[in-house]
Amino acid sequence: MKIEKLVLQNYKSFKERTIIEFNDGLNILVGDNEAGKSTILEAIHLCLSGILDGKYLKHDFHQYLFNYESVEEYLAKIKTDKTAQLPELLIEIYFQSNDELAEFEGSLNTEHDYKAQGIRFEIKLDETYVELYQELIELPDEQTSIPIEYFHIEWQSFARKTVISRVIPIKSVLIDSSVSKLKNGSDIYLSKIIKDGLDRSEQIGLSQAYRKLKQSFNEDTNITALNTKITTSTRISEKQLSITVDLSSNNSWESQLTTNFNNIPFDQIGKGEQCIVKTNLALAHSHEKDKNLILIEEPENHLSHTKLNALIKQIQENGSGKQIIISTHSSFVANKLGLENLILIDNKKTKFFKDLPSDTYKYFQKLAGYDTLRLILAKKAVLVEGPSDELVFQKLYMQENENKLPIEDGIDVISVQSLAFKRFLDIANLLNKNVAVITDNDGDYTNNIFKKYEDYLKKEHICISADNRNELHTLEPQFFDVNKEDLLKFKKVIDYPSTYTTAEQIIKYMINQKTDWALKLFESDEVLEYPKYIKDIVEWCKS
């Protein structure tokens, strides 16, 4: 049993109706800060469990769950139009079609599909309070917030039946190592996983054992003596006053017992270790009828590279048959777990990496150090062959743009090996991402540039820039060539140490001191000339 898609409307940053579809197994959500990755995980968990930030939302919701723009539009409109529509919050989860889910099948969904199976979670005006709401908006006082006290939650199946978390067959577990969601020492998600891993008789046994423990506290002679003293010394009622342990909750062990690891309370161990423990427990958990939907928020938080690698291996080895949704900012996580599983959240729309050429995502999987997410998340990206090219390009960009670095304008300059250019361009193609390549011709412009990139040269969003003169095969002879008319200034900027002034000697020095001379150029206040193929990309950045 797995979810097929999520629909959000007026929930936090998602104003318009937004559809996010999911793979059967692994899903990796990527996007810039505030893109909505965390909101998506949170909404899924809320719709399946009724829990938000570790608490049941039923009696504790607020207006900040609603999209800010929708609330502001309503408050502006209600000043002059008393018929203005109150905002309504909607989360829908569509299940993959399954005969066992027939009771969740019906037309109560925004697609009006009577064959769809799923859950609908709404917060809207309670019909019981319509008259009170009308009286409120007729008052002369200005409305400064939506009257959330008149709202209620409708949590229903698509078959129009009210649901509670217990009857929903897909159980979600949300693992977020960046925050602690604890109740009296034991992580609520850890408790939930442990509870879900016990059969009914084991749960009853645990509850009974805890009840006996509480009863023994009440019957202890020290407590009896203490209660006698309290009753005789404190006259506030004719009835007997005493200290006792609450026996009214059958399942209170979940909030009272503490989970220990090596005799250390769970909330006192490192957050990285907490993430690993919870993820491994969730991966190991399996019921006959229901399966955990595992939601993991940025697993790279609080984990060393070694620990992160171990966690990824656990997910790869034990995640078979389970649906897992992970949000991340880590290229390492994205590459290792497979770019084909990537879902890019951009302007509240989704783009999938399933259509990447198979050899490209296998390439990045093997070489997981590549900064693929830098390319994905940049407004524009410029690919260069090495650090010297990067320094030269950035220096010229700053010179032409009031001393601003490209990244300050949302343009990321990424240094990669030239062999990887085509792999990055495959990603750019899929996303229609504006990407430029600054590259050497390596002495054969026709084969190394024109023929090699002919499929990409036709794309409007891709720009390949290289000099077509084969004798100027790399950056160093190119840079020397445009500055040869003022060798005195040029040698001073690159700190050329010799009195020899032949072109071959200077170029050889630059090649041998590849990064050093480029760094000296970057730090210099002098203005030099730059090769045209680099100038062209600085101009392209402005377009």
XYZ file of C-alpha atoms in Angstrom:
543
model
C 0.000 0.000 0.000
C 1.555 3.232 -1.185
C 0.597 6.806 -1.949
C 0.365 7.927 -5.554
C 0.175 11.694 -5.193
C -0.393 14.603 -2.837
C -2.645 17.594 -3.511
C -2.135 20.823 -1.559
C -4.188 23.995 -1.643
C -3.872 26.988 0.689
C -1.510 25.046 2.941
C 1.375 27.268 4.048
C 3.436 28.268 0.969
C 1.221 26.321 -1.447
C -1.553 28.723 -2.454
C -2.819 27.314 -5.735
C -3.826 23.690 -6.103
C -0.525 21.820 -6.421
C -0.071 18.169 -7.348
C 3.039 16.231 -6.326
C 3.306 12.706 -7.710
C 5.550 10.052 -6.179
C 7.536 7.016 -7.259
C 6.611 3.597 -5.858
C 9.866 3.307 -3.901
C 12.412 6.041 -3.282
C 11.650 9.755 -3.739
C 14.228 12.523 -3.206
C 12.812 16.038 -2.870
C 15.230 18.832 -3.754
C 14.708 22.551 -4.062
C 15.921 25.876 -2.792
C 15.209 27.123 0.733
C 11.492 27.943 1.118
C 10.665 25.785 -1.923
C 8.268 23.732 0.191
C 10.117 20.425 0.704
C 9.506 20.324 4.464
C 5.899 21.425 3.955
C 5.297 18.471 1.640
C 6.618 15.954 4.187
C 4.696 17.672 6.968
C 1.433 17.676 4.966
C 1.700 13.978 4.120
C 2.273 13.095 7.767
C -0.554 15.376 8.917
C -3.051 13.907 6.452
C -2.187 10.307 7.396
C -1.762 10.742 11.162
C -3.464 13.969 12.223
C -0.182 14.975 13.886
C 1.704 18.233 13.359
C 4.896 19.107 15.278
C 4.382 16.142 17.574
C 0.822 17.065 18.594
C -2.608 16.052 17.360
C -3.878 19.032 15.384
C -7.594 18.468 16.046
C -7.830 20.999 18.866
C -4.704 23.046 18.222
C -4.762 24.518 14.721
C -4.081 28.174 13.880
C -4.321 30.584 10.961
C -0.620 30.313 10.093
C -1.334 26.924 8.541
C -3.205 28.810 5.825
C -1.414 30.374 2.897
C -0.383 33.908 3.880
C -1.417 35.482 0.567
C -4.878 33.898 0.724
C -5.396 35.241 4.246
C -4.236 38.745 3.239
C -6.479 38.735 0.162
C -9.475 37.744 2.274
C -8.772 40.413 4.908
C -8.438 43.084 2.220
C -11.616 42.030 0.404
C -13.833 41.624 3.500
C -13.467 45.346 4.213
C -15.732 46.182 1.271
C -17.317 42.857 0.344
C -19.049 40.935 3.109
C -19.509 37.963 0.753
C -15.747 37.430 0.494
C -14.921 33.728 0.568
C -13.131 32.511 3.670
C -9.871 30.641 2.946
C -10.095 26.861 3.126
C -7.109 24.585 3.643
C -6.956 21.302 1.769
C -4.642 18.285 1.778
C -5.482 15.204 -0.287
C -3.554 11.955 -0.487
C -4.353 9.582 -3.339
C -3.504 5.938 -2.698
C -2.287 3.595 -5.382
C -5.319 1.563 -6.451
C -5.686 -1.523 -4.275
C -8.623 -3.912 -3.779
C -8.015 -3.797 -0.023
C -8.678 -0.040 -0.037
C -12.190 -0.182 -1.512
C -13.612 1.525 1.606
C -11.524 4.632 0.757
C -12.839 4.828 -2.817
C -15.176 7.619 -3.855
C -15.627 10.970 -5.536
C -14.849 13.277 -2.561
C -11.694 14.614 -4.211
C -10.787 17.638 -6.306
C -10.519 15.474 -9.435
C -14.094 14.215 -8.929
C -12.824 10.747 -9.745
C -15.224 8.230 -8.194
C -12.623 5.472 -8.684
C -9.923 7.295 -6.707
C -8.899 5.946 -3.293
C -7.579 8.257 -0.628
C -7.887 10.665 2.307
C -9.034 14.298 2.386
C -8.008 16.680 5.187
C -9.717 20.081 5.317
C -9.841 23.019 7.684
C -12.783 25.314 6.924
C -15.711 27.216 8.416
C -17.929 25.010 10.566
C -21.524 25.225 9.287
C -22.646 25.378 12.929
C -21.091 28.817 13.252
C -22.275 30.409 9.994
C -24.661 32.796 11.768
C -22.038 33.782 14.346
C -19.572 34.434 11.531
C -22.102 36.653 9.741
C -22.626 38.637 12.937
C -18.871 39.011 13.326
C -18.242 40.449 9.868
C -21.135 42.913 10.262
C -19.423 44.491 13.245
C -17.722 47.856 12.604
C -14.375 46.561 13.887
C -11.830 45.780 11.176
C -10.988 42.113 10.664
C -7.257 41.581 11.276
C -7.252 37.776 11.236
C -9.444 34.946 10.055
C -11.888 33.741 12.769
C -10.159 30.421 13.317
C -12.352 29.697 16.349
C -15.260 29.118 13.926
C -13.318 26.623 11.842
C -13.157 22.860 12.167
C -11.299 19.914 10.669
C -13.009 17.538 8.261
C -10.955 14.365 7.918
C -12.633 11.991 5.509
C -12.013 9.207 3.053
C -12.871 9.790 -0.594
C -15.948 7.660 0.209
C -17.177 10.523 2.475
C -16.626 8.608 5.709
C -15.003 10.284 8.714
C -11.633 8.720 9.491
C -9.211 8.597 12.394
C -5.538 7.673 12.172
C -6.156 4.161 13.469
C -8.262 3.179 10.447
C -5.882 4.592 7.840
C -3.912 1.582 6.543
C -0.795 3.508 5.477
C 1.197 4.592 8.525
C 3.695 7.419 8.146
C 6.764 8.076 10.235
C 8.437 11.490 9.972
C 12.130 11.548 10.879
C 13.677 14.982 11.326
C 17.053 15.063 13.069
C 17.183 18.862 13.040
C 14.563 19.190 15.787
C 13.496 17.200 18.810
C 9.863 16.203 19.180
C 9.838 14.731 22.653
C 7.185 14.051 25.226
C 8.568 13.376 28.684
C 11.875 12.062 27.431
C 10.854 9.608 24.716
C 10.735 10.625 21.091
C 7.129 10.316 19.936
C 8.075 8.881 16.548
C 10.354 6.305 18.135
C 7.535 5.319 20.510
C 5.160 5.074 17.564
C 7.511 2.834 15.595
C 8.042 0.572 18.614
C 4.312 0.436 19.311
C 3.492 -0.349 15.673
C 6.082 -3.131 15.767
C 4.253 -4.909 18.612
C 1.294 -7.207 18.073
C -1.926 -6.634 20.003
C -1.125 -9.042 22.843
C 2.308 -7.454 23.343
C 0.776 -3.965 23.476
C -1.749 -5.145 26.085
C 1.042 -6.781 28.092
C 3.092 -3.582 28.085
C 0.093 -1.474 29.143
C -0.757 -3.893 31.955
C 2.837 -3.983 33.212
C 2.921 -0.190 33.287
C -0.448 -0.065 35.057
C 0.865 -2.450 37.739
C 3.919 -0.231 38.151
C 1.713 2.805 38.758
C -0.533 0.835 41.129
C 2.462 -0.287 43.189
C 3.474 3.385 43.551
C 0.056 4.239 44.972
C 0.209 1.321 47.444
C 3.759 2.013 48.656
C 3.874 2.548 52.465
C 5.826 5.781 52.078
C 3.133 7.209 49.757
C 0.350 6.035 52.117
C 2.005 7.755 55.071
C 2.574 10.915 53.030
C -1.090 11.050 51.958
C -2.237 10.600 55.566
C -0.108 13.574 56.617
C -1.410 15.714 53.728
C -5.025 14.943 54.616
C -4.635 15.777 58.301
C -2.531 18.913 57.853
C -4.310 20.475 54.832
C -8.044 21.141 55.291
C -9.323 22.345 51.915
C -12.198 19.901 51.551
C -14.221 17.340 53.442
C -12.913 14.784 50.949
C -9.549 13.051 51.341
C -6.640 14.718 49.512
C -3.856 12.470 48.216
C -0.976 12.199 45.759
C -1.394 9.382 43.266
C -0.455 8.293 39.748
C -3.094 8.715 37.049
C -4.534 5.299 36.127
C -7.089 6.607 33.664
C -5.059 6.168 30.448
C -4.512 2.676 29.097
C -1.740 3.734 26.748
C 0.017 6.374 28.817
C 3.236 4.352 28.688
C 3.831 5.994 25.290
C 4.221 9.417 26.898
C 5.721 8.345 30.216
C 8.308 5.651 29.529
C 11.751 6.674 28.316
C 13.639 4.771 25.635
C 17.287 4.200 26.613
C 20.340 3.333 24.521
C 23.205 1.911 26.598
C 21.338 3.268 29.640
C 21.315 6.786 28.168
C 17.881 8.404 27.486
C 17.173 8.602 23.764
C 16.832 12.394 23.780
C 20.345 12.690 25.275
C 22.169 10.850 22.487
C 23.386 12.770 19.419
C 20.810 13.943 16.896
C 22.695 12.181 14.118
C 22.497 8.888 16.027
C 18.804 9.551 16.697
C 18.225 9.898 12.953
C 20.055 6.625 12.240
C 18.180 4.717 14.966
C 14.761 5.968 13.890
C 15.467 5.330 10.209
C 16.710 1.784 10.860
C 13.683 1.032 13.051
C 11.337 2.350 10.379
C 13.100 0.336 7.656
C 12.857 -2.825 9.763
C 9.170 -2.316 10.598
C 6.581 -4.273 8.622
C 3.007 -5.267 9.315
C 1.077 -7.809 7.301
C -1.591 -5.301 6.242
C 0.046 -1.903 6.483
C 3.472 -0.593 5.607
C 5.267 2.439 6.907
C 5.616 5.410 4.613
C 9.011 6.727 5.698
C 9.500 10.511 5.545
C 13.057 11.725 6.202
C 13.892 15.409 6.558
C 17.460 16.282 5.454
C 19.321 13.191 6.730
C 22.668 14.936 6.212
C 22.015 17.120 9.289
C 24.259 16.200 12.255
C 25.870 13.280 10.381
C 29.532 12.891 9.467
C 30.325 11.812 5.921
C 31.018 8.252 7.146
C 27.768 8.041 9.133
C 25.797 9.525 6.245
C 27.271 6.966 3.882
C 26.300 4.171 6.306
C 22.743 5.523 6.558
C 22.405 5.681 2.776
C 23.620 2.088 2.556
C 20.932 1.042 5.077
C 18.269 2.786 2.989
C 19.529 1.112 -0.183
C 19.713 -2.355 1.364
C 16.577 -2.325 3.530
C 14.267 0.042 1.671
C 13.132 -2.525 -0.889
C 9.339 -2.698 -1.068
C 8.921 0.438 1.053
C 7.980 3.912 -0.070
C 10.487 6.485 1.190
C 10.381 10.258 0.680
C 13.555 12.175 1.553
C 14.225 15.905 1.396
C 17.848 16.970 1.020
C 20.270 19.761 0.129
C 23.120 17.271 -0.275
C 24.426 16.375 -3.731
C 26.053 13.332 -2.143
C 22.673 12.011 -0.930
C 21.004 12.789 -4.259
C 23.740 11.186 -6.364
C 24.174 8.070 -4.208
C 20.472 7.312 -3.950
C 19.971 7.918 -7.657
C 19.118 11.001 -9.681
C 16.337 9.018 -11.349
C 14.473 9.297 -8.018
C 14.883 13.070 -7.804
C 11.844 15.367 -7.662
C 12.698 19.040 -8.061
C 10.360 21.467 -6.283
C 10.567 24.750 -8.163
C 7.985 27.561 -7.999
C 5.546 25.091 -6.419
C 5.832 22.799 -9.441
C 7.532 19.424 -9.709
C 9.991 18.128 -12.266
C 11.171 14.528 -12.424
C 14.571 13.097 -13.252
C 13.165 9.792 -14.477
C 13.800 10.848 -18.067
C 17.540 11.437 -17.630
C 19.658 9.209 -19.894
C 20.430 6.097 -17.831
C 24.187 6.410 -18.348
C 24.082 9.948 -16.916
C 22.458 9.102 -13.602
C 24.651 5.997 -13.265
C 27.661 8.252 -13.836
C 26.679 10.564 -10.977
C 25.792 7.587 -8.773
C 29.356 6.282 -9.074
C 30.936 9.721 -8.622
C 28.756 11.050 -5.826
C 30.986 14.023 -5.058
C 29.677 16.071 -7.991
C 27.688 19.171 -7.039
C 24.617 18.295 -9.081
C 22.285 20.196 -6.751
C 24.280 23.393 -7.266
C 23.386 23.210 -10.947
C 19.787 22.250 -10.223
C 19.150 25.051 -7.729
C 21.031 27.905 -9.430
C 19.206 30.565 -11.411
C 21.938 30.160 -14.032
C 25.089 28.064 -13.988
C 28.475 28.458 -15.658
C 30.563 25.292 -16.009
C 34.355 25.679 -16.186
C 37.211 23.177 -16.416
C 39.181 24.073 -13.301
C 39.965 26.598 -10.573
C 42.025 28.890 -12.807
C 39.140 29.238 -15.302
C 36.775 29.848 -12.379
C 38.962 32.625 -10.926
C 39.436 34.340 -14.293
C 35.732 34.273 -15.113
C 34.721 35.527 -11.673
C 37.261 38.358 -11.848
C 35.882 39.584 -15.171
C 32.302 39.235 -13.933
C 33.086 41.353 -10.879
C 34.841 43.914 -13.062
C 31.713 44.241 -15.220
C 29.131 44.068 -12.404
C 30.062 46.568 -9.699
C 32.396 44.130 -7.920
C 29.639 41.567 -7.316
C 30.406 37.868 -7.459
C 28.250 35.822 -9.868
C 26.676 33.893 -6.973
C 25.322 37.182 -5.611
C 23.190 37.350 -8.759
C 22.111 33.718 -8.498
C 24.730 32.528 -11.011
C 26.760 29.564 -9.758
C 30.191 28.945 -11.272
C 30.928 25.223 -11.021
C 34.342 23.742 -11.677
C 34.092 20.256 -13.193
C 36.216 18.034 -15.375
C 35.482 18.582 -19.059
C 34.456 14.927 -19.353
C 31.510 15.699 -17.057
C 30.211 18.666 -19.080
C 27.828 16.527 -21.131
C 26.467 14.854 -17.975
C 25.617 18.232 -16.468
C 24.144 19.375 -19.769
C 21.792 16.375 -19.733
C 20.413 17.688 -16.432
C 20.186 21.219 -17.855
C 18.285 19.843 -20.842
C 15.756 18.071 -18.671
C 15.084 21.197 -16.605
C 15.450 23.792 -19.371
C 18.044 25.303 -17.052
C 20.181 28.176 -18.403
C 23.722 26.747 -18.435
C 26.894 27.986 -20.111
C 30.141 26.085 -20.677
C 33.558 27.761 -20.867
C 35.983 25.255 -22.326
C 39.313 24.837 -24.148
C 39.410 23.567 -27.719
C 42.455 21.380 -26.883
C 43.885 21.966 -30.342
C 40.933 20.592 -32.363
C 37.906 22.891 -32.354
C 35.947 20.873 -34.916
C 36.038 17.576 -33.000
C 36.363 18.775 -29.400
C 33.734 21.502 -29.552
C 31.563 21.517 -32.664
C 31.020 17.789 -33.085
C 31.192 16.922 -29.377
C 28.474 19.419 -28.401
C 26.455 19.602 -31.629
C 23.301 18.220 -29.922
C 23.496 20.937 -27.255
C 24.442 23.858 -29.515
C 20.868 23.820 -30.878
C 19.348 24.442 -27.445
C 18.382 28.026 -26.567
C 19.085 27.581 -22.859
C 22.594 26.160 -23.402
C 25.643 28.170 -24.465
C 28.993 26.543 -25.337
C 31.869 29.025 -25.522
C 35.350 28.215 -26.862
C 37.842 29.869 -29.185
C 38.010 28.325 -32.654
C 41.754 28.967 -33.136
C 43.455 25.617 -32.610
C 46.846 27.179 -31.862
C 45.333 28.862 -28.770
C 44.305 25.551 -27.275
C 43.963 26.424 -23.544
C 43.326 29.374 -21.206
C 46.997 30.344 -20.751
C 47.908 31.092 -24.398
C 44.489 32.715 -24.802
C 45.100 35.079 -21.889
C 48.640 35.866 -23.004
C 47.454 36.606 -26.547
C 44.999 39.365 -25.518
C 47.527 40.999 -23.154
C 50.744 40.753 -25.226
C 50.617 44.448 -26.180
C 51.214 45.482 -22.561
C 53.587 42.831 -21.227
C 54.951 45.031 -18.461
C 51.559 45.346 -16.739
C 50.657 41.752 -17.534
C 53.836 40.318 -15.952
C 53.367 42.529 -12.910
C 49.798 41.278 -12.337
C 50.692 37.583 -12.600
C 53.928 38.184 -10.677
C 56.103 36.758 -13.439
C 59.516 36.252 -11.768
C 61.840 36.081 -14.789
C 63.375 38.610 -17.159
C 62.667 36.311 -20.096
C 59.891 37.736 -22.222
C 59.257 35.278 -25.036
C 55.655 34.127 -25.405
C 56.625 30.472 -24.990
C 58.436 31.117 -21.700
C 55.607 33.174 -20.179
C 52.935 30.698 -21.272
C 54.979 27.787 -19.912
C 55.284 29.596 -16.578
C 51.497 30.159 -16.480
C 50.773 26.509 -17.259
C 53.163 25.352 -14.537
C 51.668 27.860 -12.043
C 48.095 27.375 -13.234
C 46.132 28.365 -10.130
C 48.745 30.763 -8.693
C 48.709 33.240 -11.568
C 44.887 33.180 -11.736
C 44.671 33.881 -8.006
C 47.075 36.808 -8.341
C 44.923 38.163 -11.185
C 41.808 37.761 -9.032
C 43.388 39.720 -6.163
C 44.864 42.479 -8.353
C 43.357 45.946 -8.788
C 44.806 46.245 -12.314
C 42.468 45.899 -15.298
C 43.643 43.492 -17.997
C 42.121 42.237 -21.239
C 40.168 38.960 -21.352
C 39.650 36.392 -24.108
C 36.479 36.894 -26.135
C 35.049 33.432 -25.353
C 35.070 34.362 -21.632
C 33.688 37.851 -22.280
C 30.821 36.284 -24.232
C 29.666 34.306 -21.186
C 29.779 37.392 -18.941
C 27.446 39.046 -21.465
C 25.301 35.878 -21.578
C 24.846 36.134 -17.811
C 23.207 39.537 -18.270
C 20.625 38.229 -20.736
